PDB file of N, CA and C in Angstrom:
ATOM      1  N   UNK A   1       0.829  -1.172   0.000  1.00  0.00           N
ATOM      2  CA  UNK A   1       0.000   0.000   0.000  1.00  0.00           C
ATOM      3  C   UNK A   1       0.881   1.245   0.000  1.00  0.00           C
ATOM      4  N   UNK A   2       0.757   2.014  -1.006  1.00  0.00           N
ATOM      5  CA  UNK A   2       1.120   3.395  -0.922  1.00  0.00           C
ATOM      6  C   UNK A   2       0.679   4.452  -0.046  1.00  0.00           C
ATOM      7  N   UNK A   3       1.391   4.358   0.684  1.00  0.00           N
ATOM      8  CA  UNK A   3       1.343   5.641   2.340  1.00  0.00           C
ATOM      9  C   UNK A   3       2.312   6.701   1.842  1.00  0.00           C
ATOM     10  N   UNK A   4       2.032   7.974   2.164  1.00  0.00           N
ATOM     11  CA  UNK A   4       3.147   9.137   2.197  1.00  0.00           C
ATOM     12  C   UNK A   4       2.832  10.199   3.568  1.00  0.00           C
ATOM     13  N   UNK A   5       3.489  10.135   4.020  1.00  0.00           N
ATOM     14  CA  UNK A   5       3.330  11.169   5.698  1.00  0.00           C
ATOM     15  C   UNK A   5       4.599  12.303   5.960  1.00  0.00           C
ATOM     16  N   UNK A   6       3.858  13.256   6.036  1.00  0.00           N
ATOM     17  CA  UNK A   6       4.682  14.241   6.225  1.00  0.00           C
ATOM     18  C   UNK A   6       4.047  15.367   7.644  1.00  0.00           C
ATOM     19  N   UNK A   7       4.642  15.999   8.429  1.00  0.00           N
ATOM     20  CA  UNK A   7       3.985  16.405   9.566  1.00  0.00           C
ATOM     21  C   UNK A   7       3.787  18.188   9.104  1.00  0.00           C
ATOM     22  N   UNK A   8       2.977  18.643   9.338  1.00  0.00           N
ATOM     23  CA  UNK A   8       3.005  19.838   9.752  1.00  0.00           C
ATOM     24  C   UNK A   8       2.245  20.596  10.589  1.00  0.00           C
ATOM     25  N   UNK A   9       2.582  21.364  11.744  1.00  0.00           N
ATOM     26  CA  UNK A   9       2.532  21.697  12.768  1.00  0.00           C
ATOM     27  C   UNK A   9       2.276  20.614  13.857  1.00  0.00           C
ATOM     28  N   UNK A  10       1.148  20.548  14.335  1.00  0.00           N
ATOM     29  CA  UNK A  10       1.135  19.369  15.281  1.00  0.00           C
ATOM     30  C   UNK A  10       0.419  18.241  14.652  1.00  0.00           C
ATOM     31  N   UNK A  11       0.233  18.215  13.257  1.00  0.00           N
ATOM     32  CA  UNK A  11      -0.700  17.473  12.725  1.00  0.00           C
ATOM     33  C   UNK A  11       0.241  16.455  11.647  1.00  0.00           C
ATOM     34  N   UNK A  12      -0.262  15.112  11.841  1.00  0.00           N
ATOM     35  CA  UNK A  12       0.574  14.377  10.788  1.00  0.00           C
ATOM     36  C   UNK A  12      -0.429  14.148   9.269  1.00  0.00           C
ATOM     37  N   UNK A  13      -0.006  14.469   8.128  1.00  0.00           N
ATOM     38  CA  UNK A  13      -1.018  14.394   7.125  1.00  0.00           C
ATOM     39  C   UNK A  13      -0.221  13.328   6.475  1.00  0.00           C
ATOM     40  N   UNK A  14      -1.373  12.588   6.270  1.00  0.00           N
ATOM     41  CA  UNK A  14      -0.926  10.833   6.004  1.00  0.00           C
ATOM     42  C   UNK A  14      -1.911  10.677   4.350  1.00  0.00           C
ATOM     43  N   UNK A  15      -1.458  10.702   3.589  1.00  0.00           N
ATOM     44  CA  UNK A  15      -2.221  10.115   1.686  1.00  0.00           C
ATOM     45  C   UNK A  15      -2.002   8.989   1.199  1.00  0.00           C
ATOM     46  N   UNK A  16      -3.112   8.696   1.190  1.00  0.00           N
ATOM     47  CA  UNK A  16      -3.119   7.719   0.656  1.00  0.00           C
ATOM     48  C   UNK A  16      -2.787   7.637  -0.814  1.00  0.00           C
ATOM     49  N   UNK A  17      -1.851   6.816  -1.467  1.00  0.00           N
ATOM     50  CA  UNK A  17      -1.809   7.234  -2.842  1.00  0.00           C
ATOM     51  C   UNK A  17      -1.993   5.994  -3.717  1.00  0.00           C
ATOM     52  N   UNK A  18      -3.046   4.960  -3.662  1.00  0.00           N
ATOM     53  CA  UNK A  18      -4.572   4.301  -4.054  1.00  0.00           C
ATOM     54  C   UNK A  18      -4.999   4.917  -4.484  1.00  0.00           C
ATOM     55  N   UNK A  19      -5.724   3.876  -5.655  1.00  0.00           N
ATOM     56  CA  UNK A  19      -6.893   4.526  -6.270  1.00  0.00           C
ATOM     57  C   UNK A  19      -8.150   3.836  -5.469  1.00  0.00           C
ATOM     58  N   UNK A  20      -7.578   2.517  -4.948  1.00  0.00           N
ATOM     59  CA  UNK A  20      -8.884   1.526  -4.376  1.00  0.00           C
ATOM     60  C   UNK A  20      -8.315   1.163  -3.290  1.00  0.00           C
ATOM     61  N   UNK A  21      -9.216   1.381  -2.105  1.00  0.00           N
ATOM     62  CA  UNK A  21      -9.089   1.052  -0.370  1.00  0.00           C
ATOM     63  C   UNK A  21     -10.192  -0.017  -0.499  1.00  0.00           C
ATOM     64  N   UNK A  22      -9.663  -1.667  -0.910  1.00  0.00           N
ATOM     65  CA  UNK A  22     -10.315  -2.878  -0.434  1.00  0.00           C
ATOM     66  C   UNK A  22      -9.664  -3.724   0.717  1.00  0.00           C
ATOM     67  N   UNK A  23     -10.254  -4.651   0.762  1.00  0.00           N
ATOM     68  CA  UNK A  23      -9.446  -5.735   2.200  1.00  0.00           C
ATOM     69  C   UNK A  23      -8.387  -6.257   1.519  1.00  0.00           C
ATOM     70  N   UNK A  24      -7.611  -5.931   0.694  1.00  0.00           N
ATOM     71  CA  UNK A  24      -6.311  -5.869   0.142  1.00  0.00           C
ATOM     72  C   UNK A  24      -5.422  -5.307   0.623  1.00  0.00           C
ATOM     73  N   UNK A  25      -6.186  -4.103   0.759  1.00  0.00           N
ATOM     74  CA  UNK A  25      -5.011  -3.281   1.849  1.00  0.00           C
ATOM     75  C   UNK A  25      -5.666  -2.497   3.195  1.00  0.00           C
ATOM     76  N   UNK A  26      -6.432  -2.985   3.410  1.00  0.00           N
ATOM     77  CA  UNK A  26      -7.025  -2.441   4.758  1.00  0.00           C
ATOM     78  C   UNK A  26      -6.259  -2.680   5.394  1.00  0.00           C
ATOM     79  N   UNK A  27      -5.538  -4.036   6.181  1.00  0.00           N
ATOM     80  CA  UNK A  27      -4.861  -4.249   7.063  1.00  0.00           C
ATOM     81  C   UNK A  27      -3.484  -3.694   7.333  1.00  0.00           C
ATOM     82  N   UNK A  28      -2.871  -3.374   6.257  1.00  0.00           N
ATOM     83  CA  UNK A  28      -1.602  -2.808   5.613  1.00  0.00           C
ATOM     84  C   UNK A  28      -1.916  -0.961   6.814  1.00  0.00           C
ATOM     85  N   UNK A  29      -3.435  -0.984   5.982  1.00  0.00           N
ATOM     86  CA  UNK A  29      -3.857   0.798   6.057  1.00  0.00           C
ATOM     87  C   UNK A  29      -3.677   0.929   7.696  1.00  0.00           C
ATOM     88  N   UNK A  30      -4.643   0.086   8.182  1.00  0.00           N
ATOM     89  CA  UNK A  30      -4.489  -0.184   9.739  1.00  0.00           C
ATOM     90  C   UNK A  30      -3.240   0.013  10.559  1.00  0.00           C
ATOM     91  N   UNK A  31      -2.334  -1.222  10.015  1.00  0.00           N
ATOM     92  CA  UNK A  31      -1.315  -1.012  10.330  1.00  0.00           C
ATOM     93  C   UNK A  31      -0.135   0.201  10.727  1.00  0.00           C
ATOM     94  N   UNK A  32      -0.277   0.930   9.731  1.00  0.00           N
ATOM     95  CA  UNK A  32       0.799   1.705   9.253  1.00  0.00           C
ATOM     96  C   UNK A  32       0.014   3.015   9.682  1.00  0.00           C
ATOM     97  N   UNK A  33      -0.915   3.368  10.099  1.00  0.00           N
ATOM     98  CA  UNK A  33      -1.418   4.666  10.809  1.00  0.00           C
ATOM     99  C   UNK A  33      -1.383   4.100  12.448  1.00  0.00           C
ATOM    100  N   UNK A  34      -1.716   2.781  13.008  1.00  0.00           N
ATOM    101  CA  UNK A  34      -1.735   2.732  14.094  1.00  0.00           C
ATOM    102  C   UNK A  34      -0.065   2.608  14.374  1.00  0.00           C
ATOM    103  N   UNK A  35       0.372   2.810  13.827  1.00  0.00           N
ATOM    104  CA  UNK A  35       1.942   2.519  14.014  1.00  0.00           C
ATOM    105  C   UNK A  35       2.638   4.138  13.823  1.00  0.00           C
ATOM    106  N   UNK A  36       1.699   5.490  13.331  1.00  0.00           N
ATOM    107  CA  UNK A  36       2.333   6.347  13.723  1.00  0.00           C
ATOM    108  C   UNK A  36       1.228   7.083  14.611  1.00  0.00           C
ATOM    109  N   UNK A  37       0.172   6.322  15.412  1.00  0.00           N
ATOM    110  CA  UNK A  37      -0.175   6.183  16.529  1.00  0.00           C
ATOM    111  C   UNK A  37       0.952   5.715  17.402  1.00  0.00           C
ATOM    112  N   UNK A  38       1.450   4.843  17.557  1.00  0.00           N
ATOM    113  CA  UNK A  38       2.301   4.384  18.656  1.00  0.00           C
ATOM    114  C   UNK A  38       3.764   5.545  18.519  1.00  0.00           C
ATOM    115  N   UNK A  39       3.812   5.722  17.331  1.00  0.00           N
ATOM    116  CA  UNK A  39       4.975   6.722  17.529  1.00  0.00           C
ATOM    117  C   UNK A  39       4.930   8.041  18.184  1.00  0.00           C
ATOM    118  N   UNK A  40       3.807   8.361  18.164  1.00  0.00           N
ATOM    119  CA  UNK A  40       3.582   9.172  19.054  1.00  0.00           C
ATOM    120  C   UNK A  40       2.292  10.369  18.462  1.00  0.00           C
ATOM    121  N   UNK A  41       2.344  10.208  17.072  1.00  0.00           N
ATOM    122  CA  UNK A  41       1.170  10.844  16.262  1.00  0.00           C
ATOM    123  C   UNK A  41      -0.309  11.255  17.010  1.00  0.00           C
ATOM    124  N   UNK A  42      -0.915  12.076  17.249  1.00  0.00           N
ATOM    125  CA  UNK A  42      -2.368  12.273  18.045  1.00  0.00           C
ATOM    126  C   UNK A  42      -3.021  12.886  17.059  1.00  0.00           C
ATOM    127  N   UNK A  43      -2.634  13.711  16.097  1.00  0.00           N
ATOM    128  CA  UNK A  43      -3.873  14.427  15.026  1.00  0.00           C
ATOM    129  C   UNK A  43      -3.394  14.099  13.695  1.00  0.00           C
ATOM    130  N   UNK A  44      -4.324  13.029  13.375  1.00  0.00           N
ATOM    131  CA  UNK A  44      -3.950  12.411  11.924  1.00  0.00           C
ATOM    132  C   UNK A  44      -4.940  13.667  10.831  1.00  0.00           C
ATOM    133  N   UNK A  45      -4.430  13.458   9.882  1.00  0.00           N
ATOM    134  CA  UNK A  45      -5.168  14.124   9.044  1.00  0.00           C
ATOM    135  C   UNK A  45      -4.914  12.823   7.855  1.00  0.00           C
ATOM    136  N   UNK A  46      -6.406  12.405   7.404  1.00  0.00           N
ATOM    137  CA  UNK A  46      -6.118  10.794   6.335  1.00  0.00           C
ATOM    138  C   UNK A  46      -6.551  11.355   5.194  1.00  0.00           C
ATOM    139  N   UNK A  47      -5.643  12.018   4.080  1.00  0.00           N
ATOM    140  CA  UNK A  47      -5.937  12.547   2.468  1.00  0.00           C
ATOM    141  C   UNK A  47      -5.894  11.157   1.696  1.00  0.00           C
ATOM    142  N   UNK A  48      -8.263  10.850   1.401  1.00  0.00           N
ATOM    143  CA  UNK A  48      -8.361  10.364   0.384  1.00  0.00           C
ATOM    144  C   UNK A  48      -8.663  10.906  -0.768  1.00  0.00           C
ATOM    145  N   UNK A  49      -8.289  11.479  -1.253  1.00  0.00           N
ATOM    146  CA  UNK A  49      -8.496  12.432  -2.485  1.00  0.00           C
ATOM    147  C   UNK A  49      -8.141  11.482  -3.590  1.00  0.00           C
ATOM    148  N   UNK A  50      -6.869  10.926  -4.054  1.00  0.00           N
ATOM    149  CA  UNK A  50      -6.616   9.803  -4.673  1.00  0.00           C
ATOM    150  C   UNK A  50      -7.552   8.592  -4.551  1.00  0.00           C
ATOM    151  N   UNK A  51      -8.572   8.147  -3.822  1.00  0.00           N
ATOM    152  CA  UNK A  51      -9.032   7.410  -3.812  1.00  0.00           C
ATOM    153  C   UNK A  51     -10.336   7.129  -4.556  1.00  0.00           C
ATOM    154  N   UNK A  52     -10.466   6.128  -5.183  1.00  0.00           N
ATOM    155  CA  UNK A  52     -11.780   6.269  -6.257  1.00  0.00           C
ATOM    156  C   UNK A  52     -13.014   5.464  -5.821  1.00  0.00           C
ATOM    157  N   UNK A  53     -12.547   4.372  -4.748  1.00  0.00           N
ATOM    158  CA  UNK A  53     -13.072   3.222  -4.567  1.00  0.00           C
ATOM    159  C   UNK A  53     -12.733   3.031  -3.490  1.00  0.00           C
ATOM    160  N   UNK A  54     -13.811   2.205  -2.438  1.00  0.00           N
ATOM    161  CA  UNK A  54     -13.461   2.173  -0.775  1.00  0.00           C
ATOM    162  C   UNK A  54     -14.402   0.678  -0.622  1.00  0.00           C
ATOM    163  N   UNK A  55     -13.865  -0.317   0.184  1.00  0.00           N
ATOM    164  CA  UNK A  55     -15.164  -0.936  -0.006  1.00  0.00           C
ATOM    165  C   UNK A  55     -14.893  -1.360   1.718  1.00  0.00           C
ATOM    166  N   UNK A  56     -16.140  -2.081   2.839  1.00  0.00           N
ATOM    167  CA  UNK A  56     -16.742  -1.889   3.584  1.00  0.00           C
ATOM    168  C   UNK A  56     -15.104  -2.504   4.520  1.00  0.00           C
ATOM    169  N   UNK A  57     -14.646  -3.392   4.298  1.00  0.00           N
ATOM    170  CA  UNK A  57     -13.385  -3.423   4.977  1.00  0.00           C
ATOM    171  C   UNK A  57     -12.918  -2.391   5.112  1.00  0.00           C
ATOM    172  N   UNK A  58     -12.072  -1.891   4.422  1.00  0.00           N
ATOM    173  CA  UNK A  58     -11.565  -0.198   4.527  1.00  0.00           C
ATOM    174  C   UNK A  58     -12.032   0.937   5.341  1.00  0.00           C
ATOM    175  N   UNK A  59     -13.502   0.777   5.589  1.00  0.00           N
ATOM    176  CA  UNK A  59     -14.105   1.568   5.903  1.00  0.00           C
ATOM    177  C   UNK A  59     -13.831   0.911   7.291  1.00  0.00           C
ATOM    178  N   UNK A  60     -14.002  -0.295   7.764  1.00  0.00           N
ATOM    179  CA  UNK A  60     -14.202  -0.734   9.379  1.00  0.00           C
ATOM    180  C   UNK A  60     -12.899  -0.247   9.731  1.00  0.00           C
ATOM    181  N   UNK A  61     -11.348  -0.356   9.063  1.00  0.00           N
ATOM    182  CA  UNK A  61     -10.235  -0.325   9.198  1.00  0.00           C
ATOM    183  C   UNK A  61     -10.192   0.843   9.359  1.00  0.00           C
ATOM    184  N   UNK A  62     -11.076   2.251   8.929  1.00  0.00           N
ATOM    185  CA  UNK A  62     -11.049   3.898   9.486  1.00  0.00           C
ATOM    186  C   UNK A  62     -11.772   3.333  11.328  1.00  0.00           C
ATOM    187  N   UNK A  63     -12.927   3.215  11.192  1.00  0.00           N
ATOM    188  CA  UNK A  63     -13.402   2.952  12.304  1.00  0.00           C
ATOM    189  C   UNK A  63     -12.560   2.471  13.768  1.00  0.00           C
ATOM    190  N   UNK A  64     -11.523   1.220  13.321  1.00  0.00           N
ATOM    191  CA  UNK A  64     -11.244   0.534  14.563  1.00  0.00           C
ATOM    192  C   UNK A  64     -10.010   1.927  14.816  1.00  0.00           C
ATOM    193  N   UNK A  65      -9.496   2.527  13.561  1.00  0.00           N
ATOM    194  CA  UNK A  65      -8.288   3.152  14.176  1.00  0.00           C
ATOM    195  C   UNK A  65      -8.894   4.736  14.742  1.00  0.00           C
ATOM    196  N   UNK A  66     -10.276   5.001  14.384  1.00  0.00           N
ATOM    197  CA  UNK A  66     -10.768   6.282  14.657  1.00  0.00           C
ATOM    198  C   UNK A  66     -11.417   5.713  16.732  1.00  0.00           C
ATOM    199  N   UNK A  67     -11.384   4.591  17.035  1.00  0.00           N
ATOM    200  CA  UNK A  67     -12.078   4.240  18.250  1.00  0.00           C
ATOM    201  C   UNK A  67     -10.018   4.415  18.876  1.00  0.00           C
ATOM    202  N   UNK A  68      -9.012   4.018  18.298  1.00  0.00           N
ATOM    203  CA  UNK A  68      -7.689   4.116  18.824  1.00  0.00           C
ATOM    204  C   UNK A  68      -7.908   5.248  19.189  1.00  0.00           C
ATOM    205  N   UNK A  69      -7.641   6.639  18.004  1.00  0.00           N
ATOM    206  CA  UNK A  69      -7.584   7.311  18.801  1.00  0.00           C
ATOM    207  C   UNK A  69      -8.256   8.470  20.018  1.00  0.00           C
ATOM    208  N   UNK A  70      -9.464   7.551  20.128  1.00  0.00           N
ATOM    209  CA  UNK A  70     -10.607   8.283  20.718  1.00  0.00           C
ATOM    210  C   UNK A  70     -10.480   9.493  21.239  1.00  0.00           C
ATOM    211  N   UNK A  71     -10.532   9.558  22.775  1.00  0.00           N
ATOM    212  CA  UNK A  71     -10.440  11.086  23.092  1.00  0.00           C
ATOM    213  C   UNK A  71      -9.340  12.185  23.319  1.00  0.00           C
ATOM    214  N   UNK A  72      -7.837  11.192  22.558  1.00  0.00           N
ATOM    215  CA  UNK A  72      -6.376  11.386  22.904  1.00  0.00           C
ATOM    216  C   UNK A  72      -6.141  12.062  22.231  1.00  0.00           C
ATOM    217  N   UNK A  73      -6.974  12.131  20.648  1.00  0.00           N
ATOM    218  CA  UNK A  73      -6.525  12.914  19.380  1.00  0.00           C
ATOM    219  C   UNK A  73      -7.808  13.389  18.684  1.00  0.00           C
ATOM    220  N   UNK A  74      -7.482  13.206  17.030  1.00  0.00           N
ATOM    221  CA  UNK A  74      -7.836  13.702  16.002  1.00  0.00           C
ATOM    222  C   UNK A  74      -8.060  12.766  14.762  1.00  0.00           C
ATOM    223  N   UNK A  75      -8.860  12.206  14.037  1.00  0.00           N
ATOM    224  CA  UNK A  75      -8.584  11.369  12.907  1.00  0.00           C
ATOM    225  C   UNK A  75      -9.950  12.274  11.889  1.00  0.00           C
ATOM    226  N   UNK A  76      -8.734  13.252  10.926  1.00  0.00           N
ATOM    227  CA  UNK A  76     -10.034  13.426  10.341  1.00  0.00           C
ATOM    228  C   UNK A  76     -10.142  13.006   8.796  1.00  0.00           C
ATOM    229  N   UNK A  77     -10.558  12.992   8.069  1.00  0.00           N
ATOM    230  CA  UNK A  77     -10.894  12.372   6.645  1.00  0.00           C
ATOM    231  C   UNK A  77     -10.725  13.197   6.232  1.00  0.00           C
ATOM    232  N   UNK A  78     -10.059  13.936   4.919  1.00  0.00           N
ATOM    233  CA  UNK A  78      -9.815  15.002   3.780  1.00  0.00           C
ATOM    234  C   UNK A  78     -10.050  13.864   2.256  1.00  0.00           C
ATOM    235  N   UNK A  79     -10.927  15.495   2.075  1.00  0.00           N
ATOM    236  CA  UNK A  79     -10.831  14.455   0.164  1.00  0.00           C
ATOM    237  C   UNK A  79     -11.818  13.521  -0.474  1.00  0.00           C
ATOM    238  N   UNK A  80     -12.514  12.840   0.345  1.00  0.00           N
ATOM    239  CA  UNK A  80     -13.557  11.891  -0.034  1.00  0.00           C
ATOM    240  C   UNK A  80     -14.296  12.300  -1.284  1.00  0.00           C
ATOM    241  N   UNK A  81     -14.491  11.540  -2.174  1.00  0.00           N
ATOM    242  CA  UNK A  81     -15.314  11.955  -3.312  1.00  0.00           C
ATOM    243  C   UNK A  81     -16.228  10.813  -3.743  1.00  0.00           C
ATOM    244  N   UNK A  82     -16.545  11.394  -4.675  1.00  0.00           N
ATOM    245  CA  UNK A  82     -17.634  10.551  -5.813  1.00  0.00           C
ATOM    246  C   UNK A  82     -18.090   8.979  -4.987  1.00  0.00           C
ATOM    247  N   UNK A  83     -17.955   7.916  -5.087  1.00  0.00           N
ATOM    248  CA  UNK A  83     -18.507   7.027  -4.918  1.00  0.00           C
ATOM    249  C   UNK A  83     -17.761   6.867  -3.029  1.00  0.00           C
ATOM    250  N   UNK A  84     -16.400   7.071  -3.131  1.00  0.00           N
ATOM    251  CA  UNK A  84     -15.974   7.088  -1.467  1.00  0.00           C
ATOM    252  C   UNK A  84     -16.569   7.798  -0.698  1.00  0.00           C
ATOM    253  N   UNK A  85     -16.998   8.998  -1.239  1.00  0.00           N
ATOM    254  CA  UNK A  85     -18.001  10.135  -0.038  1.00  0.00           C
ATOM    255  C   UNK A  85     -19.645   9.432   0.283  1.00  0.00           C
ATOM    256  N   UNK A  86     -19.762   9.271  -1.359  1.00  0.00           N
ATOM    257  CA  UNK A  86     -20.915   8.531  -0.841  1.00  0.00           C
ATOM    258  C   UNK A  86     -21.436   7.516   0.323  1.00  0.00           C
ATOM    259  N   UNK A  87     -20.276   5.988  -0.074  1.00  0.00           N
ATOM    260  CA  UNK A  87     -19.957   4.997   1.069  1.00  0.00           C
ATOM    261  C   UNK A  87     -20.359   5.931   2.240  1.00  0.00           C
ATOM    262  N   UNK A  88     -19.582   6.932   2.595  1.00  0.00           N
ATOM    263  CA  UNK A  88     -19.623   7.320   3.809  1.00  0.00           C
ATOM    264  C   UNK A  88     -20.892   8.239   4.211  1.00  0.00           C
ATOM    265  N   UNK A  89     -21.573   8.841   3.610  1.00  0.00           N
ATOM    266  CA  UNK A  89     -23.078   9.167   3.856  1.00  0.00           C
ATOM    267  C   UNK A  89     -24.116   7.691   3.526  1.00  0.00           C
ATOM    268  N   UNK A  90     -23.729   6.920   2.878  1.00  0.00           N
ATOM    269  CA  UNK A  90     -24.851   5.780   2.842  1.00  0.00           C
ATOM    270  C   UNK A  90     -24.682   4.843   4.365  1.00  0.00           C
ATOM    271  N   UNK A  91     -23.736   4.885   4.887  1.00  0.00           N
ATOM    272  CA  UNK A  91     -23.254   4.561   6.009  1.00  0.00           C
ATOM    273  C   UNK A  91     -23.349   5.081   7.322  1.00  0.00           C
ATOM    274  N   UNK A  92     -23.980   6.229   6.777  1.00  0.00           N
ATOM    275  CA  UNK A  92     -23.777   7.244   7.963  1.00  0.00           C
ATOM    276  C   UNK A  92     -22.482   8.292   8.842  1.00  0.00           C
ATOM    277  N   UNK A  93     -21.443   7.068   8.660  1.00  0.00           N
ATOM    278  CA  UNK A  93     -20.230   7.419   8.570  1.00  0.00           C
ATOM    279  C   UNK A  93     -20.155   9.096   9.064  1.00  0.00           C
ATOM    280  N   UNK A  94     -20.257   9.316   7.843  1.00  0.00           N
ATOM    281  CA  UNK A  94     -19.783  11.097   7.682  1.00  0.00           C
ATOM    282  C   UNK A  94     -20.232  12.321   8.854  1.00  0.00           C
ATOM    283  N   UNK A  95     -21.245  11.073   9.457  1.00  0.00           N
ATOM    284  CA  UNK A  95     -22.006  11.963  10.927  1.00  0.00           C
ATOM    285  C   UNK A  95     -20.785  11.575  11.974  1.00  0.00           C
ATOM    286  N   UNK A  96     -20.054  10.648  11.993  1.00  0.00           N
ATOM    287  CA  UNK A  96     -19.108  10.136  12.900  1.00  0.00           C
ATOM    288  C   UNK A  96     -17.757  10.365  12.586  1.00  0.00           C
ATOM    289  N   UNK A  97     -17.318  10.486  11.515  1.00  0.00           N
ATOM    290  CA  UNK A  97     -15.897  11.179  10.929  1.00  0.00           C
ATOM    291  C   UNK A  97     -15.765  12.235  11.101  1.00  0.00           C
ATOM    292  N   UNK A  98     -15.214  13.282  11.443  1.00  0.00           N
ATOM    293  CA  UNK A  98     -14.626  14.442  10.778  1.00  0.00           C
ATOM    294  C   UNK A  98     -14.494  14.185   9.824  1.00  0.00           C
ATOM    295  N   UNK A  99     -15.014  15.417   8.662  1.00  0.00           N
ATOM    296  CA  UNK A  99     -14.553  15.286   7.518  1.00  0.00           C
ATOM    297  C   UNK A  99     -14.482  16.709   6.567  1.00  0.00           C
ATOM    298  N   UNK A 100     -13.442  17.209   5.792  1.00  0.00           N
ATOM    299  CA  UNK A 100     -13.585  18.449   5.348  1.00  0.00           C
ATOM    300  C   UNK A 100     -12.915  18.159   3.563  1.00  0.00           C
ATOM    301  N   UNK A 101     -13.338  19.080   3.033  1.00  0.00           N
ATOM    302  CA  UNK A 101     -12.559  18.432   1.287  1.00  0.00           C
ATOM    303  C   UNK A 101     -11.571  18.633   1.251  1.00  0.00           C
ATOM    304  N   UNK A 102     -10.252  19.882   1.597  1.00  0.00           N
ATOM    305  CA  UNK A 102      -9.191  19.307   1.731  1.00  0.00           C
ATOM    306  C   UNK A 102      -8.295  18.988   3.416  1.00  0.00           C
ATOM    307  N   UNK A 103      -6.786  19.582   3.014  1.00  0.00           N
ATOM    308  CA  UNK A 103      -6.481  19.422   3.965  1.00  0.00           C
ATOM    309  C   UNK A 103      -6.127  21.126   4.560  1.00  0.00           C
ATOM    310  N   UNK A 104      -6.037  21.882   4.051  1.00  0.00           N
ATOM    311  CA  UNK A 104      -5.983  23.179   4.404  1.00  0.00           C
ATOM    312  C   UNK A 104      -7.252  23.537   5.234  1.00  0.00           C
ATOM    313  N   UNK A 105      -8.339  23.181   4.860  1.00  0.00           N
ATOM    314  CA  UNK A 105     -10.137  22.981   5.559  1.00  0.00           C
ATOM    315  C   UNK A 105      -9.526  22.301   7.020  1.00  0.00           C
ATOM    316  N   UNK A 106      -9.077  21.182   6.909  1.00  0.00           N
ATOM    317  CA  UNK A 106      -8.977  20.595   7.954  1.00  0.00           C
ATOM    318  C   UNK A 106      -7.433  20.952   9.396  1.00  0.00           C
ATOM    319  N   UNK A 107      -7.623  21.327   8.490  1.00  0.00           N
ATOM    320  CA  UNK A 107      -6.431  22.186   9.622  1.00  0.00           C
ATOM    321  C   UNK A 107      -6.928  23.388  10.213  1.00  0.00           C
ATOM    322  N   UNK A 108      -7.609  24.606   9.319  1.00  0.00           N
ATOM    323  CA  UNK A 108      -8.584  25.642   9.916  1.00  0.00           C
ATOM    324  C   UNK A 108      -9.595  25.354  10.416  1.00  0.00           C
ATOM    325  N   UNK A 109      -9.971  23.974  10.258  1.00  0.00           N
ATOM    326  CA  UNK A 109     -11.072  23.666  11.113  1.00  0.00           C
ATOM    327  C   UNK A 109     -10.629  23.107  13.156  1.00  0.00           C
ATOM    328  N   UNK A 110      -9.647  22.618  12.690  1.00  0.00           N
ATOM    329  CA  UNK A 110      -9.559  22.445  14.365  1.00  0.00           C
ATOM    330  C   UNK A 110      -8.703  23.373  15.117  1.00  0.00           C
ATOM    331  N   UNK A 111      -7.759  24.652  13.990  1.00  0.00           N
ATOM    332  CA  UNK A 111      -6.886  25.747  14.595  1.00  0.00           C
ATOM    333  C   UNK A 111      -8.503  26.549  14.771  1.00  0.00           C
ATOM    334  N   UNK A 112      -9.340  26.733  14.891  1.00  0.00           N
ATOM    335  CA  UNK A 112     -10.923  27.530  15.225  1.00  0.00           C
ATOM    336  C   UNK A 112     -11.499  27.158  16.376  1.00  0.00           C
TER     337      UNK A 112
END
């Protein structure tokens, strides 16, 4: 799975660079954010913008790592589109995510 993470200010912005988030790489996805959870990471910022396609694994794999970082941090969603945004309003999801279209949104949204 293509991960790219780079930090700025107190926030780590993590992209996904997928076109498709299936149980192919959910576990991979899991992995490798709860692992800059343990490094010490508290306000993820997760850019799916690249992403075209999400299917219901992927989606539990936001969930278990959005219950990690419960009230310690930040996990917010940037980018969601076309059929991935959807998933996440047919789901409800999007009432339980943070979520803003990019990542500049999502940074003025929690410096407010």
């Amino acid at each position: 799975m293509k991960l790219s993470t780079h930090v700025q200010g107190d926030f780590t912005i993590a992209t996904i660079g997928e076109t498709r988030m299936d149980a192919a790489i959910a576990p991979e996805l899991k992995h490798q954010i709860s692992q800059l959870l343990t490094d010490g990471a508290t306000r993820i910022v997760l850019d799916l913008s690249q992403v075209q396609f999400m299917d219901s694994s992927s989606l539990g794999a936001l969930v278990g790592l959005l219950k990690m970082v419960g009230n310690r941090g930040d996990l917010i969603i940037v980018g969601a589109k076309g059929i991935v945004a959807d998933l996440f309003k047919l789901t409800r999801m999007d009432r339980v995510f943070r979520m803003t279209d990019s990542v500049e949104a999502a940074l003025g949204a929690v410096a407010a």
